[in-house]
Amino acid sequence: RSRVRLRAYASVVSTQTIVITGGAGRIGGYLRSRMRRPDRVLRLADIVPVIDPGAGEEVMTGDLTDRDVVRRAVTGADAVVHLAGIPSESPWPEAVRVNVDGTQAVLDAAVAAGVDRVVLASSNHAAGFWERPADGSALPDTVEPRPDTYYGWTKGAIESLGRLYHDRFGLTVVNLRIGACCDRPTGTLNAQMWLSPDDVARLVEASIDPGVTGFHTVWGMSANAGRWWSTEGGRAIGFLPQDDSSRFENEPDPEGPVRVGGVFCTTPLGHPIR
């Protein structure tokens, strides 16, 4: 009887709990269907209800700028994948409140709860004003932020917050400068920076692997034939993308300088992009 109890206990303690904030969103949906495992609990936290939670999923509904909600969400977690936020351009007060204050609340709660790793969903728009290198070299993962919008500025800010919490508290932080994460890209630039649903799951799995420690900033893109962002950061954490946007036909973008942020570089600040 004691051996049976020991086996049951080992099964319980080996279960991994991964918090996904923004679990009701598009990328959260991609991860839910691809990261399920018998030995894993996905704790999905969002301000809107998660639809049709399945086996191995826990749901928490609440505003992630509410620190009590965040504290309860991360308690007992092995890792936090922080996707929640306003995903495009918005007025300054809302962008800062949700994206920056919300991220700081998540990092604070993770440290208090003893969670040792947090994955932060940054964006290519944190570095939107960088141009494609004229010499044909790859744009490094670690170029300093050059935001193209208030939205991009908030993403650069959360990268910096991640650095602070790594240096202060030893938290492992992986910033993901996510490109065009969708089922299929439209236009040349999006095809170059496309991140497929399968590859975003591979990227997150690599980021939460216990063997990855320290602080990293990584371009989030698939193995696209036309990519011009560096793959060095991804390789450093063991991310091996397998999809390629060249299988899709896309209309060419207009002629002109190619910037990481595309049309975000010219959109009016604070105005949602339709």
PDB file of C-alpha atoms in Angstrom, residues 84-249:
ATOM      1  CA  ALA A  84      -2.439  39.453 -22.230  1.00  0.00           C
ATOM      2  CA  GLY A  85      -2.599  43.078 -23.286  1.00  0.00           C
ATOM      3  CA  ILE A  86      -3.905  45.485 -25.890  1.00  0.00           C
ATOM      4  CA  PRO A  87      -2.566  43.929 -29.120  1.00  0.00           C
ATOM      5  CA  SER A  88      -2.371  46.998 -31.334  1.00  0.00           C
ATOM      6  CA  GLU A  89      -2.187  50.786 -31.248  1.00  0.00           C
ATOM      7  CA  SER A  90      -4.398  52.494 -28.669  1.00  0.00           C
ATOM      8  CA  PRO A  91      -4.549  55.751 -26.697  1.00  0.00           C
ATOM      9  CA  TRP A  92      -1.591  56.298 -24.379  1.00  0.00           C
ATOM     10  CA  PRO A  93      -3.346  55.914 -20.985  1.00  0.00           C
ATOM     11  CA  GLU A  94      -4.898  52.563 -21.898  1.00  0.00           C
ATOM     12  CA  ALA A  95      -1.729  51.265 -23.550  1.00  0.00           C
ATOM     13  CA  VAL A  96       0.346  52.021 -20.473  1.00  0.00           C
ATOM     14  CA  ARG A  97      -2.244  50.818 -17.941  1.00  0.00           C
ATOM     15  CA  VAL A  98      -2.871  47.470 -19.578  1.00  0.00           C
ATOM     16  CA  ASN A  99       0.414  46.604 -21.256  1.00  0.00           C
ATOM     17  CA  VAL A 100       2.963  48.095 -18.870  1.00  0.00           C
ATOM     18  CA  ASP A 101       1.201  48.155 -15.504  1.00  0.00           C
ATOM     19  CA  GLY A 102      -0.314  44.738 -16.196  1.00  0.00           C
ATOM     20  CA  THR A 103       3.088  43.252 -17.035  1.00  0.00           C
ATOM     21  CA  GLN A 104       4.672  44.741 -13.932  1.00  0.00           C
ATOM     22  CA  ALA A 105       1.898  43.163 -11.860  1.00  0.00           C
ATOM     23  CA  VAL A 106       2.588  39.764 -13.449  1.00  0.00           C
ATOM     24  CA  LEU A 107       6.342  40.011 -12.824  1.00  0.00           C
ATOM     25  CA  ASP A 108       5.795  41.125  -9.225  1.00  0.00           C
ATOM     26  CA  ALA A 109       3.402  38.262  -8.576  1.00  0.00           C
ATOM     27  CA  ALA A 110       5.736  35.734 -10.183  1.00  0.00           C
ATOM     28  CA  VAL A 111       8.591  36.747  -7.902  1.00  0.00           C
ATOM     29  CA  ALA A 112       6.351  36.683  -4.820  1.00  0.00           C
ATOM     30  CA  ALA A 113       5.021  33.219  -5.747  1.00  0.00           C
ATOM     31  CA  GLY A 114       8.468  31.753  -6.407  1.00  0.00           C
ATOM     32  CA  VAL A 115       7.867  31.221 -10.129  1.00  0.00           C
ATOM     33  CA  ASP A 116      11.291  31.048 -11.742  1.00  0.00           C
ATOM     34  CA  ARG A 117      10.495  31.823 -15.403  1.00  0.00           C
ATOM     35  CA  VAL A 118       8.302  34.238 -17.314  1.00  0.00           C
ATOM     36  CA  VAL A 119       7.855  34.498 -21.072  1.00  0.00           C
ATOM     37  CA  LEU A 120       6.855  37.992 -22.197  1.00  0.00           C
ATOM     38  CA  ALA A 121       5.026  38.548 -25.472  1.00  0.00           C
ATOM     39  CA  SER A 122       6.831  41.521 -26.936  1.00  0.00           C
ATOM     40  CA  SER A 123       6.442  42.446 -30.593  1.00  0.00           C
ATOM     41  CA  ASN A 124       8.358  43.386 -33.709  1.00  0.00           C
ATOM     42  CA  HIS A 125       6.816  46.832 -33.124  1.00  0.00           C
ATOM     43  CA  ALA A 126       9.157  47.332 -30.167  1.00  0.00           C
ATOM     44  CA  ALA A 127      11.836  47.626 -32.849  1.00  0.00           C
ATOM     45  CA  GLY A 128       9.610  48.897 -35.645  1.00  0.00           C
ATOM     46  CA  PHE A 129      11.823  51.697 -36.975  1.00  0.00           C
ATOM     47  CA  TRP A 130      14.788  49.462 -37.684  1.00  0.00           C
ATOM     48  CA  GLU A 131      15.274  48.936 -41.419  1.00  0.00           C
ATOM     49  CA  ARG A 132      16.386  45.884 -43.309  1.00  0.00           C
ATOM     50  CA  PRO A 133      20.214  45.963 -43.318  1.00  0.00           C
ATOM     51  CA  ALA A 134      21.472  47.236 -46.689  1.00  0.00           C
ATOM     52  CA  ASP A 135      24.445  44.859 -46.608  1.00  0.00           C
ATOM     53  CA  GLY A 136      22.195  41.800 -46.554  1.00  0.00           C
ATOM     54  CA  SER A 137      23.058  40.809 -42.991  1.00  0.00           C
ATOM     55  CA  ALA A 138      20.416  39.652 -40.523  1.00  0.00           C
ATOM     56  CA  LEU A 139      18.948  42.127 -38.049  1.00  0.00           C
ATOM     57  CA  PRO A 140      20.004  40.914 -34.580  1.00  0.00           C
ATOM     58  CA  ASP A 141      17.412  39.806 -32.027  1.00  0.00           C
ATOM     59  CA  THR A 142      18.953  42.180 -29.520  1.00  0.00           C
ATOM     60  CA  VAL A 143      18.788  45.486 -31.409  1.00  0.00           C
ATOM     61  CA  GLU A 144      17.718  48.182 -28.989  1.00  0.00           C
ATOM     62  CA  PRO A 145      14.063  49.194 -29.057  1.00  0.00           C
ATOM     63  CA  ARG A 146      13.003  51.677 -31.748  1.00  0.00           C
ATOM     64  CA  PRO A 147       9.222  51.645 -31.293  1.00  0.00           C
ATOM     65  CA  ASP A 148       6.899  52.669 -34.088  1.00  0.00           C
ATOM     66  CA  THR A 149       3.788  53.458 -32.000  1.00  0.00           C
ATOM     67  CA  TYR A 150       2.622  53.803 -28.420  1.00  0.00           C
ATOM     68  CA  TYR A 151       1.912  50.079 -28.657  1.00  0.00           C
ATOM     69  CA  GLY A 152       5.498  49.418 -29.730  1.00  0.00           C
ATOM     70  CA  TRP A 153       6.787  51.630 -26.927  1.00  0.00           C
ATOM     71  CA  THR A 154       4.867  49.578 -24.350  1.00  0.00           C
ATOM     72  CA  LYS A 155       6.432  46.408 -25.734  1.00  0.00           C
ATOM     73  CA  GLY A 156       9.912  47.905 -25.474  1.00  0.00           C
ATOM     74  CA  ALA A 157       9.057  48.951 -21.926  1.00  0.00           C
ATOM     75  CA  ILE A 158       8.040  45.444 -20.890  1.00  0.00           C
ATOM     76  CA  GLU A 159      11.277  44.065 -22.343  1.00  0.00           C
ATOM     77  CA  SER A 160      13.113  46.471 -20.047  1.00  0.00           C
ATOM     78  CA  LEU A 161      10.938  45.441 -17.096  1.00  0.00           C
ATOM     79  CA  GLY A 162      11.873  41.838 -17.809  1.00  0.00           C
ATOM     80  CA  ARG A 163      15.550  42.798 -17.667  1.00  0.00           C
ATOM     81  CA  LEU A 164      15.000  44.550 -14.324  1.00  0.00           C
ATOM     82  CA  TYR A 165      13.287  41.534 -12.780  1.00  0.00           C
ATOM     83  CA  HIS A 166      15.982  39.215 -14.087  1.00  0.00           C
ATOM     84  CA  ASP A 167      18.796  41.350 -12.685  1.00  0.00           C
ATOM     85  CA  ARG A 168      17.072  42.052  -9.367  1.00  0.00           C
ATOM     86  CA  PHE A 169      15.521  38.686  -8.598  1.00  0.00           C
ATOM     87  CA  GLY A 170      17.205  36.127 -10.862  1.00  0.00           C
ATOM     88  CA  LEU A 171      13.989  35.485 -12.776  1.00  0.00           C
ATOM     89  CA  THR A 172      14.512  33.736 -16.115  1.00  0.00           C
ATOM     90  CA  VAL A 173      12.863  35.994 -18.691  1.00  0.00           C
ATOM     91  CA  VAL A 174      12.441  35.380 -22.412  1.00  0.00           C
ATOM     92  CA  ASN A 175      11.157  38.317 -24.475  1.00  0.00           C
ATOM     93  CA  LEU A 176       9.503  37.178 -27.697  1.00  0.00           C
ATOM     94  CA  ARG A 177       9.528  39.828 -30.430  1.00  0.00           C
ATOM     95  CA  ILE A 178       6.622  38.197 -32.219  1.00  0.00           C
ATOM     96  CA  GLY A 179       6.139  38.875 -35.920  1.00  0.00           C
ATOM     97  CA  ALA A 180       2.981  38.145 -37.917  1.00  0.00           C
ATOM     98  CA  CYS A 181       1.493  35.259 -35.949  1.00  0.00           C
ATOM     99  CA  CYS A 182      -1.511  34.042 -37.901  1.00  0.00           C
ATOM    100  CA  ASP A 183      -2.779  31.137 -39.973  1.00  0.00           C
ATOM    101  CA  ARG A 184      -1.388  32.609 -43.187  1.00  0.00           C
ATOM    102  CA  PRO A 185       0.441  35.855 -43.957  1.00  0.00           C
ATOM    103  CA  THR A 186      -0.709  38.563 -46.355  1.00  0.00           C
ATOM    104  CA  GLY A 187       1.858  40.655 -48.200  1.00  0.00           C
ATOM    105  CA  THR A 188       5.611  40.290 -48.584  1.00  0.00           C
ATOM    106  CA  LEU A 189       6.666  41.818 -45.273  1.00  0.00           C
ATOM    107  CA  ASN A 190       4.250  39.670 -43.287  1.00  0.00           C
ATOM    108  CA  ALA A 191       5.468  36.613 -45.175  1.00  0.00           C
ATOM    109  CA  GLN A 192       9.053  37.443 -44.194  1.00  0.00           C
ATOM    110  CA  MET A 193       8.168  37.756 -40.508  1.00  0.00           C
ATOM    111  CA  TRP A 194       5.414  35.136 -40.354  1.00  0.00           C
ATOM    112  CA  LEU A 195       5.185  32.975 -37.229  1.00  0.00           C
ATOM    113  CA  SER A 196       2.968  29.962 -37.805  1.00  0.00           C
ATOM    114  CA  PRO A 197       0.606  28.610 -35.136  1.00  0.00           C
ATOM    115  CA  ASP A 198       2.702  25.453 -34.839  1.00  0.00           C
ATOM    116  CA  ASP A 199       5.942  27.414 -34.579  1.00  0.00           C
ATOM    117  CA  VAL A 200       4.622  29.784 -31.905  1.00  0.00           C
ATOM    118  CA  ALA A 201       3.941  26.692 -29.784  1.00  0.00           C
ATOM    119  CA  ARG A 202       7.469  25.429 -30.488  1.00  0.00           C
ATOM    120  CA  LEU A 203       8.837  28.845 -29.534  1.00  0.00           C
ATOM    121  CA  VAL A 204       6.979  28.922 -26.229  1.00  0.00           C
ATOM    122  CA  GLU A 205       7.920  25.324 -25.432  1.00  0.00           C
ATOM    123  CA  ALA A 206      11.577  26.218 -25.991  1.00  0.00           C
ATOM    124  CA  SER A 207      11.212  29.320 -23.812  1.00  0.00           C
ATOM    125  CA  ILE A 208       9.771  27.438 -20.821  1.00  0.00           C
ATOM    126  CA  ASP A 209      12.225  24.551 -21.001  1.00  0.00           C
ATOM    127  CA  PRO A 210      13.940  24.233 -17.596  1.00  0.00           C
ATOM    128  CA  GLY A 211      17.315  24.119 -19.346  1.00  0.00           C
ATOM    129  CA  VAL A 212      16.872  27.704 -20.548  1.00  0.00           C
ATOM    130  CA  THR A 213      18.011  30.201 -17.939  1.00  0.00           C
ATOM    131  CA  GLY A 214      18.964  33.858 -17.881  1.00  0.00           C
ATOM    132  CA  PHE A 215      17.609  36.693 -19.978  1.00  0.00           C
ATOM    133  CA  HIS A 216      16.875  36.414 -23.702  1.00  0.00           C
ATOM    134  CA  THR A 217      15.289  38.482 -26.443  1.00  0.00           C
ATOM    135  CA  VAL A 218      14.224  36.443 -29.455  1.00  0.00           C
ATOM    136  CA  TRP A 219      12.622  37.224 -32.804  1.00  0.00           C
ATOM    137  CA  GLY A 220       9.423  35.207 -33.153  1.00  0.00           C
ATOM    138  CA  MET A 221       9.290  34.008 -36.756  1.00  0.00           C
ATOM    139  CA  SER A 222       9.138  30.803 -38.725  1.00  0.00           C
ATOM    140  CA  ALA A 223      11.811  29.403 -41.055  1.00  0.00           C
ATOM    141  CA  ASN A 224      10.679  31.668 -43.889  1.00  0.00           C
ATOM    142  CA  ALA A 225      12.780  31.720 -47.028  1.00  0.00           C
ATOM    143  CA  GLY A 226      12.681  35.532 -47.173  1.00  0.00           C
ATOM    144  CA  ARG A 227      13.371  36.246 -43.502  1.00  0.00           C
ATOM    145  CA  TRP A 228      15.916  38.949 -42.657  1.00  0.00           C
ATOM    146  CA  TRP A 229      15.732  38.868 -38.876  1.00  0.00           C
ATOM    147  CA  SER A 230      18.427  36.910 -37.091  1.00  0.00           C
ATOM    148  CA  THR A 231      17.787  33.339 -35.961  1.00  0.00           C
ATOM    149  CA  GLU A 232      20.617  33.437 -33.415  1.00  0.00           C
ATOM    150  CA  GLY A 233      18.425  34.209 -30.395  1.00  0.00           C
ATOM    151  CA  GLY A 234      16.047  31.393 -31.254  1.00  0.00           C
ATOM    152  CA  ARG A 235      18.883  28.908 -31.612  1.00  0.00           C
ATOM    153  CA  ALA A 236      20.254  29.987 -28.219  1.00  0.00           C
ATOM    154  CA  ILE A 237      17.082  28.759 -26.500  1.00  0.00           C
ATOM    155  CA  GLY A 238      16.645  25.689 -28.699  1.00  0.00           C
ATOM    156  CA  PHE A 239      13.863  27.044 -30.918  1.00  0.00           C
ATOM    157  CA  LEU A 240      13.815  25.186 -34.227  1.00  0.00           C
ATOM    158  CA  PRO A 241      11.008  26.518 -36.454  1.00  0.00           C
ATOM    159  CA  GLN A 242       9.712  24.142 -39.094  1.00  0.00           C
ATOM    160  CA  ASP A 243       7.260  26.135 -41.201  1.00  0.00           C
ATOM    161  CA  ASP A 244       7.955  28.393 -44.188  1.00  0.00           C
ATOM    162  CA  SER A 245       5.677  31.079 -45.612  1.00  0.00           C
ATOM    163  CA  SER A 246       6.953  30.487 -49.137  1.00  0.00           C
ATOM    164  CA  ARG A 247       4.194  27.920 -49.615  1.00  0.00           C
ATOM    165  CA  PHE A 248       1.708  30.818 -49.742  1.00  0.00           C
ATOM    166  CA  GLU A 249       1.251  33.182 -52.649  1.00  0.00           C
TER     167      GLU A 249
END
